[in-house]
Coordinates of C-alpha atoms and ligand atoms in Angstrom, one line a residue:
X228 CA -12.0 8.1 -5.0
X229 CA -15.0 7.1 -6.9
X230 CA -17.8 5.1 -5.3
X231 CA -16.8 1.9 -6.5
X232 CA -13.2 2.5 -5.6
X233 CA -14.4 3.5 -1.8
X234 CA -17.6 3.1 0.2
X235 CA -17.1 6.7 1.1
X236 CA -20.1 8.7 0.4
X237 CA -19.8 12.3 0.3
X238 CA -23.4 13.1 0.7
X239 CA -23.5 12.4 4.4
X240 CA -21.9 14.7 7.0
X241 CA -18.6 13.7 8.6
X242 CA -17.7 15.3 11.6
X243 CA -14.0 16.9 11.5
X244 CA -11.0 14.6 12.9
X245 CA -9.5 15.9 16.0
X246 CA -5.9 16.1 14.8
X247 CA -4.4 17.1 18.1
X248 CA -5.8 14.3 19.7
X249 CA -4.8 12.0 17.1
X250 CA -1.4 13.4 17.4
X251 CA -1.4 12.2 21.3
X252 CA -1.7 8.8 20.1
X253 CA 1.3 8.9 18.2
X254 CA 4.4 8.9 20.5
X255 CA 6.9 9.6 18.2
X256 CA 5.7 13.1 18.4
X257 CA 6.6 13.8 21.6
X258 CA 10.6 13.7 20.2
X259 CA 12.3 16.7 18.6
X260 CA 14.5 16.0 15.5
X261 CA 17.8 18.4 15.7
X262 CA 16.3 20.4 18.6
X263 CA 12.8 20.9 16.9
X264 CA 9.4 19.3 16.5
X265 CA 9.2 16.4 14.0
X266 CA 7.4 17.2 10.9
X267 CA 6.6 13.7 9.4
X268 CA 5.7 13.8 5.7
X269 CA 6.9 10.6 4.8
X270 CA 4.0 8.3 5.7
X271 CA 3.9 6.9 2.0
X272 CA 7.4 5.2 2.7
X273 CA 5.8 3.7 6.0
X274 CA 3.4 5.0 8.9
X275 CA 3.8 5.7 12.1
X276 CA 2.5 4.0 15.0
X277 CA 0.1 4.6 17.4
X278 CA 0.2 3.9 20.6
X279 CA -3.1 1.4 20.2
X280 CA -0.7 -0.8 18.0
X281 CA 2.6 -0.5 20.2
X282 CA 0.6 -1.6 23.0
X283 CA -1.0 -4.5 21.4
X284 CA 2.5 -5.4 20.4
X285 CA 3.9 -5.1 24.0
X286 CA 0.7 -7.0 25.7
X287 CA 1.1 -9.7 23.5
X288 CA 5.0 -10.1 23.9
X289 CA 4.6 -9.8 27.6
X290 CA 1.4 -11.8 28.5
X291 CA 0.2 -13.6 25.3
X292 CA 3.0 -14.9 23.2
X293 CA 3.3 -18.5 21.9
X294 CA 3.5 -19.9 18.1
X295 CA 0.5 -20.1 16.7
X296 CA -1.7 -23.4 15.0
X297 CA 0.1 -26.1 16.7
X298 CA 0.2 -26.0 20.2
X299 CA -2.6 -27.6 22.4
X300 CA -1.5 -25.6 25.7
X301 CA -3.9 -22.5 26.2
X302 CA -1.3 -19.7 25.5
X303 CA -1.0 -21.3 22.0
X304 CA -4.6 -21.6 21.5
X305 CA -5.2 -17.8 22.8
X306 CA -2.7 -16.4 20.2
X307 CA -4.1 -18.7 17.5
X308 CA -7.6 -17.2 18.1
X309 CA -6.2 -13.9 18.3
X310 CA -4.2 -14.0 14.8
X311 CA -7.5 -15.5 13.4
X312 CA -9.5 -12.8 14.8
X313 CA -7.2 -10.5 12.6
X314 CA -8.6 -12.5 9.2
X315 CA -12.2 -11.5 10.1
X316 CA -11.1 -8.1 10.6
X317 CA -9.0 -7.8 7.3
X318 CA -12.0 -9.7 5.8
X319 CA -14.5 -7.0 7.1
X320 CA -12.2 -4.0 6.3
X321 CA -11.7 -4.9 2.7
X322 CA -15.3 -6.5 1.8
X323 CA -14.4 -9.6 1.4
X324 CA -16.8 -12.5 1.0
X325 CA -14.9 -15.0 2.8
X326 CA -12.2 -14.9 5.5
X327 CA -10.0 -17.6 3.4
X328 CA -9.8 -15.2 0.7
X329 CA -7.2 -13.2 2.8
X330 CA -3.6 -14.5 3.4
X331 CA -1.0 -12.9 5.7
X332 CA 2.2 -12.3 3.8
X333 CA 5.0 -10.1 5.1
X334 CA 4.4 -6.9 2.8
X335 CA 2.8 -6.1 -0.5
X336 CA 6.1 -7.1 -2.5
X337 CA 5.3 -10.8 -1.3
X338 CA 1.8 -10.6 -2.1
X339 CA 2.5 -9.6 -5.6
X340 CA 5.4 -11.9 -5.9
X341 CA 3.2 -15.2 -4.7
X342 CA 0.7 -14.1 -7.2
X343 CA 3.3 -13.9 -10.1
X344 CA 5.0 -17.0 -9.0
X345 CA 2.2 -19.4 -7.9
X346 CA -0.8 -18.3 -10.2
X347 CA 1.7 -16.8 -13.0
X348 CA 3.6 -19.9 -13.4
X349 CA 0.5 -22.2 -13.4
X350 CA -1.1 -19.7 -16.1
X351 CA 1.1 -18.0 -18.5
X352 CA 2.9 -19.3 -21.5
X353 CA 4.9 -17.9 -24.1
X354 CA 3.0 -15.1 -26.0
X355 CA 0.7 -14.2 -22.8
X356 CA 0.6 -10.6 -21.8
X357 CA 0.7 -8.9 -18.5
X358 CA -0.7 -5.3 -18.7
X359 CA 0.7 -2.9 -16.1
X360 CA 1.2 0.9 -15.8
X361 CA 3.4 3.1 -16.3
X362 CA 3.5 4.4 -12.9
X363 CA 3.8 1.2 -11.1
X364 CA 6.1 0.6 -7.9
X365 CA 9.2 -1.7 -8.7
X366 CA 7.3 -4.4 -6.6
X367 CA 4.3 -4.3 -9.2
X368 CA 6.9 -4.6 -12.1
X369 CA 9.8 -6.8 -11.3
X370 CA 8.1 -9.9 -10.1
X371 CA 6.2 -10.0 -13.3
X372 CA 9.6 -9.2 -15.6
X373 CA 10.7 -12.4 -13.7
X374 CA 7.8 -14.1 -15.0
X375 CA 8.1 -13.1 -18.3
X376 CA 11.6 -14.2 -18.2
X377 CA 10.3 -18.1 -17.0
X378 CA 7.8 -18.3 -19.3
X379 CA 8.6 -16.4 -22.1
X380 CA 5.3 -14.1 -21.5
X381 CA 5.4 -10.4 -22.4
X382 CA 5.1 -7.2 -20.3
X383 CA 2.9 -4.4 -21.7
X384 CA 3.0 -0.9 -20.3
X385 CA -0.1 1.1 -20.5
X386 CA 0.7 5.0 -20.4
X387 CA -0.2 8.2 -18.1
X388 CA -1.0 11.6 -19.4
X389 CA 1.5 14.8 -18.5
X390 CA -0.8 15.2 -15.3
X391 CA 0.3 11.5 -14.2
X392 CA -3.4 10.0 -15.0
X393 CA -3.6 6.8 -16.6
X394 CA -4.6 6.8 -20.3
X395 CA -8.0 4.8 -20.0
X396 CA -8.3 4.8 -24.0
X397 CA -4.7 3.7 -24.3
X398 CA -5.1 1.1 -21.7
X399 CA -8.3 -0.2 -23.2
X400 CA -6.3 -0.8 -26.6
X401 CA -3.8 -2.8 -24.7
X402 CA -6.3 -5.3 -23.9
X403 CA -6.5 -8.2 -26.1
X404 CA -7.1 -11.8 -25.9
X405 CA -3.6 -12.3 -24.9
X406 CA -3.9 -10.3 -21.5
X407 CA -4.0 -12.9 -18.9
X408 CA -3.6 -10.3 -16.2
X409 CA -3.8 -6.7 -15.4
X410 CA -1.5 -5.5 -12.5
X411 CA -2.2 -2.4 -11.7
X412 CA -1.7 0.3 -8.6
X413 CA -5.0 1.6 -7.0
X414 CA -2.8 5.1 -5.8
X415 CA 0.7 6.3 -7.2
X416 CA 3.4 6.4 -4.7
X417 CA 5.2 8.6 -6.4
X418 CA 2.6 10.7 -7.7
X419 CA -0.6 10.5 -5.6
X420 CA -2.7 10.0 -8.9
X421 CA -5.7 7.6 -8.1
X422 CA -6.3 5.0 -11.1
X423 CA -9.9 4.9 -11.9
X424 CA -10.3 1.0 -11.0
X425 CA -14.2 1.6 -11.7
X426 CA -13.4 2.1 -15.2
X427 CA -10.9 -0.2 -16.1
X428 CA -11.8 -3.3 -14.0
X429 CA -14.4 -4.2 -16.1
X430 CA -12.8 -3.6 -19.3
X431 CA -10.0 -5.9 -18.1
X432 CA -12.7 -8.5 -17.3
X433 CA -14.4 -8.2 -20.5
X434 CA -11.5 -9.2 -22.2
X435 CA -11.3 -12.1 -19.5
X436 CA -8.1 -11.0 -18.0
X437 CA -7.4 -11.4 -14.3
X438 CA -6.7 -8.1 -12.1
X439 CA -4.5 -7.7 -9.4
X440 CA -4.6 -4.4 -7.5
X441 CA -1.4 -3.1 -5.6
X442 CA -3.3 -1.2 -2.9
X443 CA -0.2 -0.4 -0.7
X444 CA -1.0 3.3 -0.9
X445 CA -4.6 3.2 -1.0
X446 CA -5.8 1.4 2.2
X447 CA -4.4 4.0 4.4
X448 CA -6.5 6.9 2.8
X449 CA -10.0 5.8 2.4
X450 CA -12.6 2.5 2.6
X451 CA -11.7 0.0 -0.1
X452 CA -14.2 -2.4 -0.8
X453 CA -12.6 -5.3 -2.8
X454 CA -16.2 -6.7 -3.8
X455 CA -17.5 -3.3 -5.4
X456 CA -13.9 -3.2 -7.5
X457 CA -14.3 -6.9 -8.6
X458 CA -10.5 -7.7 -8.8
X459 CA -9.2 -11.0 -8.1
X460 CA -6.2 -10.1 -6.0
X461 CA -5.3 -7.1 -4.1
X462 CA -2.2 -6.4 -2.1
X463 CA -1.0 -4.3 0.8
X464 CA 1.6 -3.9 3.6
X465 CA 0.6 -3.6 7.0
X466 CA 3.3 -0.9 7.9
X467 CA 2.0 1.7 5.7
X468 CA -1.5 1.0 7.2
X469 CA -0.2 2.0 10.9
X470 CA 0.8 -1.8 11.7
X471 CA 4.1 -3.1 12.4
X472 CA 6.9 -4.1 9.7
X473 CA 6.3 -7.6 8.6
X474 CA 2.6 -7.7 8.4
X475 CA 1.0 -7.9 4.7
X476 CA -2.1 -9.1 3.2
X477 CA -3.1 -10.6 -0.2
X478 CA -6.6 -10.6 -0.7
X479 CA -7.6 -13.4 -3.5
X480 CA -10.8 -14.7 -4.9
X481 CA -11.9 -17.9 -3.0
X482 CA -11.9 -20.3 -6.1
X483 CA -8.9 -18.7 -7.7
X484 CA -6.6 -19.4 -4.5
X485 CA -8.3 -22.8 -4.1
X486 CA -6.8 -23.3 -7.9
X487 CA -3.4 -21.8 -7.4
X488 CA -0.5 -23.9 -6.3
X489 CA 1.3 -23.0 -3.0
X490 CA 4.1 -20.6 -2.9
X491 CA 6.6 -21.3 -0.5
X492 CA 6.7 -24.9 0.8
X493 CA 7.0 -26.2 4.5
X494 CA 5.3 -26.6 8.0
X495 CA 1.5 -25.1 8.5
X496 CA 0.9 -25.3 4.5
X497 CA 0.4 -29.1 4.3
X498 CA -2.3 -31.6 5.1
X499 CA 0.2 -34.5 5.3
X500 CA 3.6 -35.3 4.3
X501 CA 5.6 -38.5 3.3
X502 CA 8.9 -38.7 1.1
X503 CA 6.9 -39.7 -1.8
X504 CA 4.4 -37.1 -1.4
X505 CA 2.5 -34.2 0.2
X506 CA -0.8 -32.7 0.1
X507 CA -1.7 -29.3 1.0
X508 CA -3.6 -27.6 3.6
X509 CA -6.9 -25.6 2.3
X510 CA -6.5 -21.8 1.5
X511 CA -5.5 -19.5 3.1
X512 CA -2.8 -22.2 5.1
X513 CA -1.6 -23.1 1.8
X514 CA 0.2 -19.9 1.1
X515 CA 1.1 -19.3 5.0
X516 CA 4.3 -21.5 5.0
X517 CA 6.1 -21.3 8.2
X518 CA 5.7 -19.5 11.2
X519 CA 4.0 -16.1 10.1
X520 CA 4.8 -12.6 12.1
X521 CA 2.2 -13.5 14.8
X522 CA 2.7 -10.3 16.6
X523 CA 2.8 -8.1 13.5
X524 CA -0.2 -9.6 12.3
X525 CA -1.9 -8.8 16.0
X526 CA -0.8 -5.1 15.5
X527 CA -2.3 -5.0 12.1
X528 CA -5.3 -6.0 13.3
X529 CA -5.1 -3.3 16.5
X530 CA -4.1 -1.1 13.4
X531 CA -7.3 -1.4 11.3
X532 CA -9.4 -1.4 14.8
X533 CA -7.6 2.2 15.4
X534 CA -8.6 3.5 11.8
X535 CA -11.9 1.9 11.9
X536 CA -12.4 3.8 15.5
X537 CA -11.0 7.1 13.7
X538 CA -13.5 6.5 10.7
X539 CA -11.5 6.4 7.3
X540 CA -14.0 8.8 5.6
X541 CA -13.0 11.4 8.4
X542 CA -9.3 10.6 7.5
X543 CA -10.1 10.9 3.8
X544 CA -11.6 14.3 4.2
X545 CA -9.0 15.7 6.4
X546 CA -6.2 14.6 4.0
X547 CA -8.2 16.1 1.0
X548 CA -8.2 19.5 2.9
X549 CA -4.4 19.1 3.6
X550 CA -3.7 18.2 0.1
X551 CA -5.5 21.5 -1.1
X552 CA -3.8 23.5 1.5
X553 CA -0.3 22.2 0.4
X554 CA -1.0 22.5 -3.0
X555 CA -1.8 25.9 -2.9
X556 CA 1.1 26.8 -0.6
X557 CA 3.9 24.8 -2.8
X558 CA 2.4 26.2 -5.8
X559 CA 3.0 29.7 -4.5
X560 CA 6.9 29.0 -4.2
X561 CA 8.5 30.4 -7.5
X562 CA 11.0 27.7 -9.2
X563 CA 8.8 24.8 -7.6
X564 CA 7.1 22.2 -10.1
X565 CA 4.6 20.1 -8.6
X566 CA 4.8 16.4 -10.7
X567 CA 1.8 14.9 -10.7
X568 CA -1.6 17.0 -10.9
X569 CA -4.2 13.8 -11.2
X570 CA -7.7 15.5 -10.9
X571 CA -8.1 12.5 -8.5
X572 CA -5.5 12.2 -6.2
X573 CA -4.4 11.1 -2.7
X574 CA -2.6 13.3 -0.5
X575 CA 1.1 12.8 -1.9
X576 CA 2.9 15.7 -3.6
X577 CA 5.9 15.3 -5.4
X578 CA 7.8 18.2 -6.5
X579 CA 11.3 19.7 -8.1
X580 CA 13.0 22.9 -7.7
X581 CA 14.8 24.2 -10.3
X582 CA 18.4 23.7 -10.1
X583 CA 18.4 22.0 -7.0
X584 CA 18.9 18.1 -6.8
X585 CA 16.1 16.6 -4.6
X586 CA 18.4 15.1 -2.1
X587 CA 20.0 18.1 -1.9
X588 CA 16.5 19.5 -0.9
X589 CA 15.8 16.9 1.2
X590 CA 19.2 17.1 3.5
X591 CA 18.1 20.8 3.8
X592 CA 14.6 20.1 5.0
X593 CA 15.7 17.7 7.2
X594 CA 18.2 19.9 9.1
X595 CA 15.0 21.8 10.1
X596 CA 13.3 18.6 11.1
X597 CA 11.1 18.1 8.1
X598 CA 11.2 14.4 6.8
X599 CA 10.5 13.9 3.3
X600 CA 11.2 11.4 0.7
X601 CA 14.0 12.4 -2.1
X602 CA 14.8 9.9 -4.7
X603 CA 13.1 7.7 -7.6
X604 CA 10.6 6.1 -5.3
X605 CA 11.0 2.7 -6.3
X606 CA 9.5 4.0 -9.8
X607 CA 12.5 4.5 -11.8
X608 CA 10.8 3.8 -15.2
X609 CA 8.0 6.5 -14.4
X610 CA 10.8 8.9 -13.8
X611 CA 12.3 8.2 -17.0
X612 CA 8.7 8.6 -18.4
X613 CA 8.4 11.9 -16.5
X614 CA 12.0 13.4 -17.6
X615 CA 13.5 13.8 -14.1
X616 CA 15.9 11.9 -12.4
X617 CA 14.3 12.3 -9.0
X618 CA 11.3 14.3 -7.0
X619 CA 11.3 15.4 -3.4
X620 CA 7.9 13.6 -2.3
X621 CA 5.8 14.8 0.7
X622 CA 2.9 12.7 1.9
X623 CA 0.6 13.6 4.3
X624 CA -1.5 11.7 6.8
X625 CA -4.3 11.8 9.6
X626 CA -1.5 12.9 11.8
X627 CA -0.3 16.2 9.7
X628 CA -1.4 19.5 10.4
X629 CA -1.3 22.8 8.6
X630 CA 1.5 23.7 10.5
X631 CA 3.2 20.8 8.8
X632 CA 2.8 22.3 5.7
X633 CA 3.9 25.8 6.7
X634 CA 7.0 24.3 8.1
X635 CA 7.7 22.2 4.9
X636 CA 7.2 25.4 2.8
X637 CA 9.7 27.6 5.4
X638 CA 12.3 24.8 4.9
X639 CA 11.8 24.9 1.2
X640 CA 12.2 28.8 1.0
X641 CA 15.6 28.1 3.4
X642 CA 16.9 25.8 0.8
X643 CA 16.2 27.8 -1.9
X644 CA 17.9 30.7 -0.1
X645 CA 20.7 28.4 0.4
X646 CA 21.2 27.5 -3.1
X647 CA 20.6 30.4 -5.0
Ligands
PMP895 N1 3.5 -0.7 -4.1 C1 3.4 0.5 -3.9 C2 2.6 1.4 -4.4 C3 4.2 1.3 -2.9 O1 4.4 2.4 -2.5 C4 4.9 0.0 -2.2 C5 5.7 0.8 -0.9 N2 6.6 2.2 -1.3 C6 5.1 -1.1 -2.5 C7 4.4 -1.5 -3.5 C8 6.3 -2.1 -1.9 O2 5.8 -1.9 -0.3 P1 6.2 -2.8 0.6 O3 7.6 -2.6 0.2 O4 6.1 -2.6 2.0 O5 6.4 -4.4 0.4

C-alpha cells in the first residue's frame, strides 16, 4: 500500500513476526482436519480468533454482561463503558478525527447498505451516477443497484486491466458532474489487488463526488488512515479482523453523518418519541437502532488491541513475504494460472488449474486438511470480466507459515495427479 493508503513506512526496521508464538494464540490450530494439521488459507472469508478475543467474549458473558446505554445499575454502566471504549479504539485504529464518526453495524454489508439507503436516498436523483469498479464484492454492487432502482440513478463501472489493476485513466474518464458517489474496494477479495486510493480519491473529490471505501479486505493487512485517505465513508467487518461475527464498522465524516437521515428506526436512536413525531439522537446513536452486538463489539476491541500489540507493519511484512513465496511456488506448477497479478497486492492468490473445476480442487485440498475458497467469491461480474466461472483462492494471514504454502502446493499436485 502507498504511504497515503497505509501509515506503514518501509524506511524503519520492522522486527520479524514470531509466527509460531502467534499460532499458539489461536486455539483452532490445535485441532486436526481429517487426521491432519489444519492448513487454513481462507482468512479472506473470515479470520480465525485468537485466545485474547475468545477470552474477552467469555469474560464479558460470564461476569460483565448487561445491555448498554439504558441501565442505571453498575453492570450496565460497566458494559456501556466497555462498548463505548471500543469506539475510541476504532477511532484511533482508523485515524478518524472524532469518535462520533464511528458507527457500529453488523458487518461491511450493512455499513454499505446504510450509506446507500440513508445517504443515497436523500441525495441521488434520476440521472445521477454511482461509480464502482469491476472488482467489487456483491456487497458493494447490489446496494447501489437497489438505490438505482429506487431513484432512477445509474451505475457506472470502471474497468480493470488483465493484471487485475484498476484502470485509473478510464476511472477518471467516467467521473463527471453527474457522479455523486464513488464506491470502491480498498483491496479486492477475489484478486488481492490494492486499489491506489491516493490517486483516485483526489480525482473523485475534484469532481465533487463522495467516496465510500469498502475496506473489508484491507484493515486486517495494513494500517489504514481514513483522514490521510480523505474518504467520506469507510466500511469493514469485525470477523475478518480476527473479531467476532456480528461486529462491523462504518466510518463516516461527522458533518456528513450529521446531515444524513437515520437508517433503521427504533430504540436507542431517538431523542424523544410521541405518536405525532420523533426526534433523533445525535450521531452515532442515530444510526445504531436496537440492541447492538455488545459482546461482538467488545470482542472487536480485543481483536484490535491484539493486532496493535503485534503491529500491523510486522503483519504486512510477513504477509508480503508469504505472498512472494507462495506466488513463486504456485507459478512453478504446470497448468496453474494465477488470476490477478497486480503490482500492488495483498496476500490473496486466486488461481485456476487447466481442465479441473475449482470446486473439485477445493474438495481434494480439503481432504488433505487444506482449507481454501473455491467459487466466484461473491464477485460474479468480476468472474465474467475475467472470463472464468470461478477460481480457487488461497488467502494468507499472520498465522500462516511457509509450511502451509508447501502443504498447499503438495495438495495441488495430488489434485493434478488425481484428475490427470
Ligand atoms: N467487501 C469485501 C471486499 C469482502 O471481501 C466482503 C466479504 N467477503 C464483504 C465486502 C462483505 O463482508 P460481510 O459479509 O462481512 O458483510
